[in-house]
mmCIF file of C-alpha atoms in Angstrom:
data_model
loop_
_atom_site.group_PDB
_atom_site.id
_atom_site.type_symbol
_atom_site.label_atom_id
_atom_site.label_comp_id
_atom_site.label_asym_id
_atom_site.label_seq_id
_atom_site.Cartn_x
_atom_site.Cartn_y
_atom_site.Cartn_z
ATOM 1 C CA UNK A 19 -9.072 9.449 9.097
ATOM 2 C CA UNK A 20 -6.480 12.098 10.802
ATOM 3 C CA UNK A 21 -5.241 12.480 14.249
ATOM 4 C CA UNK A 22 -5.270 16.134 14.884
ATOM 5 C CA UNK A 23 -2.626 17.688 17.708
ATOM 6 C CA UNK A 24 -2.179 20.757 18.903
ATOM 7 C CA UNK A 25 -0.561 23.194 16.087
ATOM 8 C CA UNK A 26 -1.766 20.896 12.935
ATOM 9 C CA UNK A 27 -3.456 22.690 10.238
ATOM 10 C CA UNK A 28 -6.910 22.437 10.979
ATOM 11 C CA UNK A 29 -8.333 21.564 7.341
ATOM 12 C CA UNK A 30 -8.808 18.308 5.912
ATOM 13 C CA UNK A 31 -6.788 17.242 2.444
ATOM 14 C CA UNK A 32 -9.639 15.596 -0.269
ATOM 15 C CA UNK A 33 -10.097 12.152 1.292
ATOM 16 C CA UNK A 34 -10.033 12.670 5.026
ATOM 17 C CA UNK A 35 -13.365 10.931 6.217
ATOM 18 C CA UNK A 36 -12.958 12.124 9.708
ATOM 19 C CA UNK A 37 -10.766 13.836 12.553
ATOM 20 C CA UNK A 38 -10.087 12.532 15.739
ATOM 21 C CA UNK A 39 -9.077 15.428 17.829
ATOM 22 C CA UNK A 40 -6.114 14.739 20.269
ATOM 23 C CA UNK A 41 -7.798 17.848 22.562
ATOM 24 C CA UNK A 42 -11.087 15.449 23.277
ATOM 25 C CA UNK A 43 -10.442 13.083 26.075
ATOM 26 C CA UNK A 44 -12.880 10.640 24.445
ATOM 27 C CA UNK A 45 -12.012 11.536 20.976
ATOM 28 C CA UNK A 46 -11.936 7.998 20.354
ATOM 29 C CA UNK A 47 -15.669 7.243 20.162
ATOM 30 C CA UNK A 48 -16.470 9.410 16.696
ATOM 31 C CA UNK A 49 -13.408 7.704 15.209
ATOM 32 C CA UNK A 50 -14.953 4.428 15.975
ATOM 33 C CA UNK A 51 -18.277 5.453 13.975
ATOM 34 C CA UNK A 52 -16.370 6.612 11.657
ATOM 35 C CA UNK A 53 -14.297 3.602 10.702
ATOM 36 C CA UNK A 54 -17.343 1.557 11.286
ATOM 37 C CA UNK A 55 -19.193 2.997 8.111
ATOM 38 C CA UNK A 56 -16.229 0.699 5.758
ATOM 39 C CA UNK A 57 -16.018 -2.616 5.341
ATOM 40 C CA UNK A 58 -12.657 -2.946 6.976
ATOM 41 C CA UNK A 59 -10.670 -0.488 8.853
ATOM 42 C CA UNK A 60 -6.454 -0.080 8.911
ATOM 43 C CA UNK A 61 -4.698 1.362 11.530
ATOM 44 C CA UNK A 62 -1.426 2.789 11.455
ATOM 45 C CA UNK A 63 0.346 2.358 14.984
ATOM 46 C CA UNK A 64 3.467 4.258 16.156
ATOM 47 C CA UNK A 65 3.719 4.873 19.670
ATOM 48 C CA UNK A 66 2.894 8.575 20.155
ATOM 49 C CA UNK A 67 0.222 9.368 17.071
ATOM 50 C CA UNK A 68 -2.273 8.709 19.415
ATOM 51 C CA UNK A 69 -3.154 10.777 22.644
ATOM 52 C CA UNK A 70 -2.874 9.235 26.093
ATOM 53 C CA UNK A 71 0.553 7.633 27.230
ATOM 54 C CA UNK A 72 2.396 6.076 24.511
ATOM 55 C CA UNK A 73 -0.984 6.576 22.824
ATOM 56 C CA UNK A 74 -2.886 4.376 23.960
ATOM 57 C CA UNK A 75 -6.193 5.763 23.271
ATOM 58 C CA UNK A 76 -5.835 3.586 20.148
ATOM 59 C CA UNK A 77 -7.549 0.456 22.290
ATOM 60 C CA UNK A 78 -10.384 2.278 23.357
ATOM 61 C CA UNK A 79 -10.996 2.717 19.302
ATOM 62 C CA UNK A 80 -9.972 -0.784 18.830
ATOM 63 C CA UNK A 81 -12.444 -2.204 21.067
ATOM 64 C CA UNK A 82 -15.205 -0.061 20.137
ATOM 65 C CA UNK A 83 -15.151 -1.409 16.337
ATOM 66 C CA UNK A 84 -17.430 -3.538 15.133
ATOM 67 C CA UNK A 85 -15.554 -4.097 11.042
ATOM 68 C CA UNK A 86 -12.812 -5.843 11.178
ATOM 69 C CA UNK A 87 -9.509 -4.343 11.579
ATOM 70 C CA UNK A 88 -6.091 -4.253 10.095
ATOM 71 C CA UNK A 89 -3.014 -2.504 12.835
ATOM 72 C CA UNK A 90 0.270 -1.960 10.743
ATOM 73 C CA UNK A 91 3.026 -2.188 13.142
ATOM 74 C CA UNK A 92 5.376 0.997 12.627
ATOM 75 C CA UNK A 93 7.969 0.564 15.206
ATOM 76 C CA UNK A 94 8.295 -3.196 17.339
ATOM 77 C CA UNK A 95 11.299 -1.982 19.994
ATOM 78 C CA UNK A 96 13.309 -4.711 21.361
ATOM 79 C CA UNK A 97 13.754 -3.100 25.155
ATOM 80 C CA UNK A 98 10.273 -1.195 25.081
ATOM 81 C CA UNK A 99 8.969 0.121 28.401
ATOM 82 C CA UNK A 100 6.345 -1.797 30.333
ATOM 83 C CA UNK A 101 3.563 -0.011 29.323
ATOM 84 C CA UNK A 102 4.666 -0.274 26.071
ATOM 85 C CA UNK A 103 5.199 -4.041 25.882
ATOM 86 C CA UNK A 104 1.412 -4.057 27.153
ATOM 87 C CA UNK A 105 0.005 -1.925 25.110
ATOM 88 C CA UNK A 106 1.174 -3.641 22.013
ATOM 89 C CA UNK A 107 0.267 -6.899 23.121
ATOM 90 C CA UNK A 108 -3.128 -5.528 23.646
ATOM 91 C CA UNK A 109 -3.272 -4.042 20.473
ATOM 92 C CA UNK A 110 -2.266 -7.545 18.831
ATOM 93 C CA UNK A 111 -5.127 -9.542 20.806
ATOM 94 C CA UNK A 112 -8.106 -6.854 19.225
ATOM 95 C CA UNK A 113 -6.862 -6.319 15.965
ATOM 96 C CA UNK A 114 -8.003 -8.842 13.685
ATOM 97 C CA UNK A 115 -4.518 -9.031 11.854
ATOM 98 C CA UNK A 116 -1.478 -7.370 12.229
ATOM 99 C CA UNK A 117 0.726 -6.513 9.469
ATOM 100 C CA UNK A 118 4.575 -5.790 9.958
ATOM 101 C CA UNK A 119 6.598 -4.564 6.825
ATOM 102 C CA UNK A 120 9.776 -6.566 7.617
ATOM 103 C CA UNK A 121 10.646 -10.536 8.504
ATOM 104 C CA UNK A 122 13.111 -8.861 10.732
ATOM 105 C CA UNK A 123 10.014 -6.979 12.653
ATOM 106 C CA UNK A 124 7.607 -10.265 12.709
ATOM 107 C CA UNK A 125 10.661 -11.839 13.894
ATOM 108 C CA UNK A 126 11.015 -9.720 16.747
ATOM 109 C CA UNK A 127 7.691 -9.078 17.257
ATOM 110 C CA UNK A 128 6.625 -13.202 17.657
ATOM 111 C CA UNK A 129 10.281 -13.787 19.493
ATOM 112 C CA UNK A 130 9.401 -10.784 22.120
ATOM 113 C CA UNK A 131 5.717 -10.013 22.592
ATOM 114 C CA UNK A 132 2.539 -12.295 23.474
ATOM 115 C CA UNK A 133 0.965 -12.166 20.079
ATOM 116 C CA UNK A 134 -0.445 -14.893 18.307
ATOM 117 C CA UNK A 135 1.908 -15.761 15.180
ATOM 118 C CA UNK A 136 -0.859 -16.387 12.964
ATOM 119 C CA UNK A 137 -2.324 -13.420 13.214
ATOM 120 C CA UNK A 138 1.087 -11.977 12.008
ATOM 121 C CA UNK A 139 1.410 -10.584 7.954
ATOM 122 C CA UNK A 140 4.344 -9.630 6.422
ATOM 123 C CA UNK A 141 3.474 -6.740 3.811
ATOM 124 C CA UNK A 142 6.177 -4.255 2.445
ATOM 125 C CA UNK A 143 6.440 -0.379 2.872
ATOM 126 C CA UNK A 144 4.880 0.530 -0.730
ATOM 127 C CA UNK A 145 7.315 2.691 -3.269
ATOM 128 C CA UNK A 146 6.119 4.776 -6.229
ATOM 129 C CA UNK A 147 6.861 3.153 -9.653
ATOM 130 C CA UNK A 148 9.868 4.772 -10.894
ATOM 131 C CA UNK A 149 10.579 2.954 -14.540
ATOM 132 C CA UNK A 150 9.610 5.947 -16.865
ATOM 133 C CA UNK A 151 10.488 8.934 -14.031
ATOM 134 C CA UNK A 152 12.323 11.663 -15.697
ATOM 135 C CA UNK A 153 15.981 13.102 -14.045
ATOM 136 C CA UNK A 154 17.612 15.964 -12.621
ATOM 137 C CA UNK A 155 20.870 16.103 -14.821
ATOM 138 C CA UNK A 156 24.253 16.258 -12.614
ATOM 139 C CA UNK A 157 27.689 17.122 -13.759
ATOM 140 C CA UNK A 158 29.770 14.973 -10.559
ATOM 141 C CA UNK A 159 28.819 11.915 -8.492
ATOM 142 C CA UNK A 160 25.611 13.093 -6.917
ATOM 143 C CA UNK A 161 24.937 11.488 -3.044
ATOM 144 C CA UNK A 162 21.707 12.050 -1.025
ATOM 145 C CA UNK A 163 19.946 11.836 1.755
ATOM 146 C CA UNK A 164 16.326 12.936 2.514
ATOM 147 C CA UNK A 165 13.661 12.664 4.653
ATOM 148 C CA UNK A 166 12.772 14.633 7.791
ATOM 149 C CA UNK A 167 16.001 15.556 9.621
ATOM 150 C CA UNK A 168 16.749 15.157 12.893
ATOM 151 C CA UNK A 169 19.711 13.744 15.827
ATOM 152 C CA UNK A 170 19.863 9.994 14.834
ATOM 153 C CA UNK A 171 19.828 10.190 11.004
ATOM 154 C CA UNK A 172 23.132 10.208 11.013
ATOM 155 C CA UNK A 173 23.907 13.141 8.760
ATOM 156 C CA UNK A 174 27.296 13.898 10.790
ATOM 157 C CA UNK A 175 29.226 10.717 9.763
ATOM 158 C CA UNK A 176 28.129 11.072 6.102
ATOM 159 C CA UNK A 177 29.608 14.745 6.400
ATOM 160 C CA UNK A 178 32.708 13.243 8.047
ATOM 161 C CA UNK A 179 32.644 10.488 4.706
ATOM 162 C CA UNK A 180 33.239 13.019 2.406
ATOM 163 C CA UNK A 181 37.068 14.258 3.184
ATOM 164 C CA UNK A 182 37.923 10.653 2.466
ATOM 165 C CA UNK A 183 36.277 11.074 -0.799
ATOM 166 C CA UNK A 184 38.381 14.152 -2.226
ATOM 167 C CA UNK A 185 40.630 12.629 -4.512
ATOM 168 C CA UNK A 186 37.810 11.394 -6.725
ATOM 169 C CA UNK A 187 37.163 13.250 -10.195
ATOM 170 C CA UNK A 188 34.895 14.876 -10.300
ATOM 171 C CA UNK A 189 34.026 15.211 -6.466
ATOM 172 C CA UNK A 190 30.967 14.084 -5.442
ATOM 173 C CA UNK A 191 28.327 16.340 -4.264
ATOM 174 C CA UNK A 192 25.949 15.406 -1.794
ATOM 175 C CA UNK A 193 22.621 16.232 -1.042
ATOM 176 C CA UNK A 194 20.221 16.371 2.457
ATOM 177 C CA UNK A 195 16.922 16.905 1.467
ATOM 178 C CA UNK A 196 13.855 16.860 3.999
ATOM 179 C CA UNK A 197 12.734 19.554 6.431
ATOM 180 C CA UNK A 198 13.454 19.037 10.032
ATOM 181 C CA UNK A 199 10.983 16.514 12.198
ATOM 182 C CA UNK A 200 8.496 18.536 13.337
ATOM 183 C CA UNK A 201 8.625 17.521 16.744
ATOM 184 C CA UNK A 202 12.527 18.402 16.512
ATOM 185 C CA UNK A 203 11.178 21.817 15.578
ATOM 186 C CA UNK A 204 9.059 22.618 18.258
ATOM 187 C CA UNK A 205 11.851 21.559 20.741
ATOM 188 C CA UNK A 206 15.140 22.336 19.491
ATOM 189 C CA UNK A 207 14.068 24.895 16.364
ATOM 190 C CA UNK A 208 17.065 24.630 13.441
ATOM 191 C CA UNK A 209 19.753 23.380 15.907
ATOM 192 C CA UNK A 210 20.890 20.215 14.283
ATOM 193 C CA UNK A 211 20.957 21.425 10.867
ATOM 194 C CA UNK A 212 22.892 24.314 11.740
ATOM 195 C CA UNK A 213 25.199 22.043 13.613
ATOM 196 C CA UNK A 214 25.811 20.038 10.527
ATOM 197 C CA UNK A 215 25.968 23.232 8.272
ATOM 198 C CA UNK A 216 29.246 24.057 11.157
ATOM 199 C CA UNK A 217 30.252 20.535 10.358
ATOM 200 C CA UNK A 218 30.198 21.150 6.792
ATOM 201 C CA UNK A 219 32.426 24.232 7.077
ATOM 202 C CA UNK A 220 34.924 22.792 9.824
ATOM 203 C CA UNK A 221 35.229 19.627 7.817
ATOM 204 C CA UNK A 222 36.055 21.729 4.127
ATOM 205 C CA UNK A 223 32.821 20.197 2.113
ATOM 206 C CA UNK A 224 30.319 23.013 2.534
ATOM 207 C CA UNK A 225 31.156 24.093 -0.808
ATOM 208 C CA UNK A 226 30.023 20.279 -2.164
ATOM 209 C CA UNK A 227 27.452 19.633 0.129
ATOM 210 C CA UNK A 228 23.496 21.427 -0.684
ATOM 211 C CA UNK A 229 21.080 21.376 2.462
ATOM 212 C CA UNK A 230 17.542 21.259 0.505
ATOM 213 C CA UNK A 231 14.613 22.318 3.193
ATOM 214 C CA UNK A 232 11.536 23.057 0.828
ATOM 215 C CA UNK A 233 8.699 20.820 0.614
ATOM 216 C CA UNK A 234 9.207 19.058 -3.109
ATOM 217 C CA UNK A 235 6.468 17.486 -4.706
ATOM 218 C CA UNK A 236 6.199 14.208 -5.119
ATOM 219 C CA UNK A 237 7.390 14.389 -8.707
ATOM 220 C CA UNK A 238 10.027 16.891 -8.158
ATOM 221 C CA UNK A 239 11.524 14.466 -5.027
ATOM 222 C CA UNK A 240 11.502 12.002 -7.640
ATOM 223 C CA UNK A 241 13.300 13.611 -9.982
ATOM 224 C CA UNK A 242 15.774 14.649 -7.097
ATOM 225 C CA UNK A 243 15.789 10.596 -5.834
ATOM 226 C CA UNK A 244 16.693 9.699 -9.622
ATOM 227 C CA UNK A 245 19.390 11.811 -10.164
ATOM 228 C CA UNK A 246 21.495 10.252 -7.256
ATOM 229 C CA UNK A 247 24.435 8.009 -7.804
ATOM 230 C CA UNK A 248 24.380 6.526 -4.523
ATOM 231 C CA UNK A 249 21.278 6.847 -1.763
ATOM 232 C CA UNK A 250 23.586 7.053 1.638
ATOM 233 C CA UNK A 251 21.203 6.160 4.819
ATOM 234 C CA UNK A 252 23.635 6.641 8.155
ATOM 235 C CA UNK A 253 21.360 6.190 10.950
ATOM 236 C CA UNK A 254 22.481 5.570 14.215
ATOM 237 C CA UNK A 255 19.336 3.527 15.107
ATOM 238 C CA UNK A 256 19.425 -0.203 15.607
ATOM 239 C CA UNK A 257 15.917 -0.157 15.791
ATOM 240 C CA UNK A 258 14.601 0.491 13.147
ATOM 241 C CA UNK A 259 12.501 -2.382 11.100
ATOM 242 C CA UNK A 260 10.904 0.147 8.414
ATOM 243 C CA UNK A 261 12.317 2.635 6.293
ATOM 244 C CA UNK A 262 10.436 4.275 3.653
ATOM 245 C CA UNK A 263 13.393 5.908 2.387
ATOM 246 C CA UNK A 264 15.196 3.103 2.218
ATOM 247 C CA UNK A 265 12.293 1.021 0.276
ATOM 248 C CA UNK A 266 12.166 4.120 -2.000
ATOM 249 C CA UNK A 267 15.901 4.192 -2.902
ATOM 250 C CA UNK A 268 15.803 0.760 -3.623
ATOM 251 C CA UNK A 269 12.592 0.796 -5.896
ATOM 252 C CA UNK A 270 14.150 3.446 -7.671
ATOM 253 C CA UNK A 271 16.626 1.328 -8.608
ATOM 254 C CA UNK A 272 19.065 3.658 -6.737
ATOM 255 C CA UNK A 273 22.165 1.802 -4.809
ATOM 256 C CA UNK A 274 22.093 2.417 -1.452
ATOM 257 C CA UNK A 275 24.714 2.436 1.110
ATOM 258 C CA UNK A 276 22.848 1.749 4.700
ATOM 259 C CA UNK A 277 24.214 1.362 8.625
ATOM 260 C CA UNK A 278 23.628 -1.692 9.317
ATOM 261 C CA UNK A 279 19.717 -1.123 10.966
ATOM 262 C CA UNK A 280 17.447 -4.232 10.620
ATOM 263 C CA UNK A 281 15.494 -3.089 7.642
ATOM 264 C CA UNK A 282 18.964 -2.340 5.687
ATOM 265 C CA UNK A 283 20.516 -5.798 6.519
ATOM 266 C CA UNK A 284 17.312 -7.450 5.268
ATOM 267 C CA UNK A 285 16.165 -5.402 1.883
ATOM 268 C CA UNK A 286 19.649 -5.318 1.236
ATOM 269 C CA UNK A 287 20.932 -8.788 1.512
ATOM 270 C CA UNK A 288 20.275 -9.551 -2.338
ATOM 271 C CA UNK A 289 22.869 -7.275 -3.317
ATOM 272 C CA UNK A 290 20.795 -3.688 -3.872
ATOM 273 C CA UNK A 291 23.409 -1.814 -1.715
ATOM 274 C CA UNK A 292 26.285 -2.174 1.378
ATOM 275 C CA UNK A 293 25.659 -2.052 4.950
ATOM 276 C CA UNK A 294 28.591 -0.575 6.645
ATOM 277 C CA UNK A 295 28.699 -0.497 10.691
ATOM 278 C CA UNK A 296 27.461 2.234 12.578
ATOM 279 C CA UNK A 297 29.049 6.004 13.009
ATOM 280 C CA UNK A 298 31.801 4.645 10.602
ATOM 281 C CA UNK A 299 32.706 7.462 8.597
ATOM 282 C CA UNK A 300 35.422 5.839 6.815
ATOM 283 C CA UNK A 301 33.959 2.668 6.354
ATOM 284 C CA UNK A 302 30.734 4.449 4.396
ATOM 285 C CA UNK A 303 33.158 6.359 2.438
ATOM 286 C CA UNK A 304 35.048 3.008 1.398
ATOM 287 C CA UNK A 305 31.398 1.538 0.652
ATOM 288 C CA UNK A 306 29.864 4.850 -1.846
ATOM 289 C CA UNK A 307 33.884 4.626 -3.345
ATOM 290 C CA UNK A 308 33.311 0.797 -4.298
ATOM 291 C CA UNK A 309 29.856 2.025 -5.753
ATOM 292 C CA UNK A 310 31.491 4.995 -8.048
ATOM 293 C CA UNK A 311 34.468 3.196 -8.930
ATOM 294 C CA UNK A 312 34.132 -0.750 -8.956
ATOM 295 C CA UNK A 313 33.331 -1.841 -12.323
ATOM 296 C CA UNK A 314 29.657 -3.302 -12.533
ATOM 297 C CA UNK A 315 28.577 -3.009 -8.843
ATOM 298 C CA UNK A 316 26.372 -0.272 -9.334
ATOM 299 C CA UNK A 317 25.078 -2.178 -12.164
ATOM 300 C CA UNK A 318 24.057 -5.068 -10.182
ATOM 301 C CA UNK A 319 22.558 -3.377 -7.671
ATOM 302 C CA UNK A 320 20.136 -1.774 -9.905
ATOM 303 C CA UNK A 321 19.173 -5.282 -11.235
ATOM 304 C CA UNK A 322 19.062 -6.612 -7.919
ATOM 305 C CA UNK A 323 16.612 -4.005 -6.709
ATOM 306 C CA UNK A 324 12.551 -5.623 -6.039
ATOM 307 C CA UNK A 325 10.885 -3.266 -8.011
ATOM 308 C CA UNK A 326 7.697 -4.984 -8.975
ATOM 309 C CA UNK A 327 6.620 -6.464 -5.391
ATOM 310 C CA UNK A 328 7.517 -2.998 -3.471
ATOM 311 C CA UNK A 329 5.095 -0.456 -6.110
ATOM 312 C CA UNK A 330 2.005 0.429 -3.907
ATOM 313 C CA UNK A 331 0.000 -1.658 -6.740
ATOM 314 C CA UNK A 332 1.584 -4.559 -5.728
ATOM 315 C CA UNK A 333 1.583 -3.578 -1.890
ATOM 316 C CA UNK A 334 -2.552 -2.671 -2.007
ATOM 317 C CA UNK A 335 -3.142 -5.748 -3.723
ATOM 318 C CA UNK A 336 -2.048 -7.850 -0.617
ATOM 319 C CA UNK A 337 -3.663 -5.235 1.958
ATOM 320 C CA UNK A 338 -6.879 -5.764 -0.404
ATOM 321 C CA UNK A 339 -6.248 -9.573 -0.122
ATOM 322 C CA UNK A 340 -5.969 -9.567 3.398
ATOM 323 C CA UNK A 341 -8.931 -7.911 4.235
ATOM 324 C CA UNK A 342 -11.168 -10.335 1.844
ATOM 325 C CA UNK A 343 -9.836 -12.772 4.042
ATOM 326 C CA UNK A 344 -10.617 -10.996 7.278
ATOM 327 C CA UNK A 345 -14.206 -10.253 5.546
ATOM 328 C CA UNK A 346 -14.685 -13.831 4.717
ATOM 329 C CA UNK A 347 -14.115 -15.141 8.117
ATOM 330 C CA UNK A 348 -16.687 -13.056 9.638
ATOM 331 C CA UNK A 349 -19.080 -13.645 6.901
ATOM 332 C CA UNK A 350 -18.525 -17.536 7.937
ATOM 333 C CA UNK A 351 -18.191 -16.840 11.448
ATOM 334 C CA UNK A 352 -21.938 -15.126 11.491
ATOM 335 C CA UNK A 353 -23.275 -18.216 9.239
ATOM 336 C CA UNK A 354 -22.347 -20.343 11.762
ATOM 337 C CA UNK A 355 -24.252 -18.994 14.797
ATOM 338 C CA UNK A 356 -27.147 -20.470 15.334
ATOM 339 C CA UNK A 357 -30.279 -18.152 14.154
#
């Protein structure tokens, strides 16, 4: 099922069951039939995808379902806004289980928020399987970045990394793939990533640095996320508890050099990658020179990287666990009513 707002392309991709239009005040209640035709329903909460304030038009749906249901925690802020502290805490009393993709984000979630803890999953961000992917082949060190762009990725201090990296041979090249956020769009058109393209020049790495806007496929971005050296995530968040780039890079078996965000300090604590501190441009230069030029260390990253419990597989198998349980409960629930 889709959310559609204003401006969204109006037909549904193969698969879409049903869309919940953000211009119908109560376009809540056909959602509600709609997930009520499966046996369990999943819903994916970031504050925002749904209408009303902070969307919360996503408890009117909640309350109206009669399957049992699954919310998957996005985003679990540690100074939200009132409403935003109640609507989550809400959500977590009429879901039926709630599902975080980090420790660090059950963590925070139990420690800051009246939900109950056993209601509380911890199930990864799922990664393609990348063992048998083919490669883009790449004459110098190749760096990248990707994902929708936008202020607070962090591009900036990677740009202002790469002077410190000049007296390596070959120079690495770096790469920032994704369009811009489409939100960013609406509001501030191409401003950042001309701003970084300026950068770029001011900074004498334009001629090393590629700014790749199309849409790729998903097996042309994997190509692209194979042929890196080093997968360089500078975001100036300290927020953020889930980062599907970052569970990508690693499942690739890509090393990764991360800020030092919560999802970063935990996927990365077995050794798949460095955190370096925030808007640190010479410390995340220091980090991606240790990966290109320390003997082994890229090495061990690659073996240290969790390939076989992040591949959707092995992520859809505990979702599809989950919900037996959910579906079991009820079933023993109803049997013990009296008739």
């Amino acid at each position: 099922m889709r959310v559609l707002t204003e401006g969204d392309d109006r037909r549904a991709s193969p698969g879409v069951v049903h869309t919940w239009s953000a211009a119908h005040a109560t376009g809540w209640l056909g959602a509600a039939s709609a997930l009520n035709q499966f046996d369990v329903a999943v819903i994916q909460h970031e504050y925002g995808i749904y209408p009303g304030p902070d969307g919360q038009d996503v408890l009117p749906l909640l309350r109206r379902l009669r399957v049992p249901s699954i919310v998957v925690l996005h985003s679990v802020l540690t100074n939200p806004s009132f409403r935003q502290r109640i609507l989550l805490e809400q959500i977590g009393s009429m879901a039926d289980a709630v599902v975080t993709m980090t420790q660090a984000a059950r963590d925070r979630l139990v420690a800051g928020y009246a939900v109950d803890p056993a209601k509380v999953t911890v199930i990864p961000h799922g990664a393609p399987e990348y063992v048998t992917r083919p490669t883009e082949a790449r004459t110098a060190p190749h760096l990248l970045t990707w994902g929708l762009i936008g202020p607070g990725k962090g591009i900036e201090w990677a740009l202002q990394a790469l002077p410190h990296l000049r007296d390596l041979d070959p120079r690495p090249t770096y790469t920032v793939a994704g369009r811009t956020h489409p939100k960013i769009l609406e509001r501030d058109g191409e401003a950042y990533r001309r701003g970084l393209q300026r950068l770029g020049e001011e900074l004498g790495v334009a001629d090393t640095v590629t700014f790749d806007a199309v849409y790729r496929d998903t097996e042309s971005l994997n190509r692209l996320i194979r042929s890196a050296d080093v997968v360089v995530l500078p975001y100036d968040s300290r927020e953020q508890v889930t980062s599907g780039v970052l569970i990508e890079a690693v499942a690739a078996g890509i090393p990764v050099v991360a800020t030092s965000f919560p999802h970063a300090v935990e996927l990365l604590a077995d050794g798949a990658g460095l955190v370096v501190p925030h808007q640190d441009p010479v410390a995340l230069a220091a980090a991606v020179r240790r990966i290109l030029t320390e003997p082994g260390l890229a090495g061990g990253m690659v073996g240290a990287s969790t390939t076989s419990t992040l591949s959707w597989p092995a992520v859809a198998e505990r979702y599809d666990t989950l919900a037996n349980r959910l579906l079991a409960a009820r079933r023993y629930t109803a049997a013990a009513l009296p008739s």
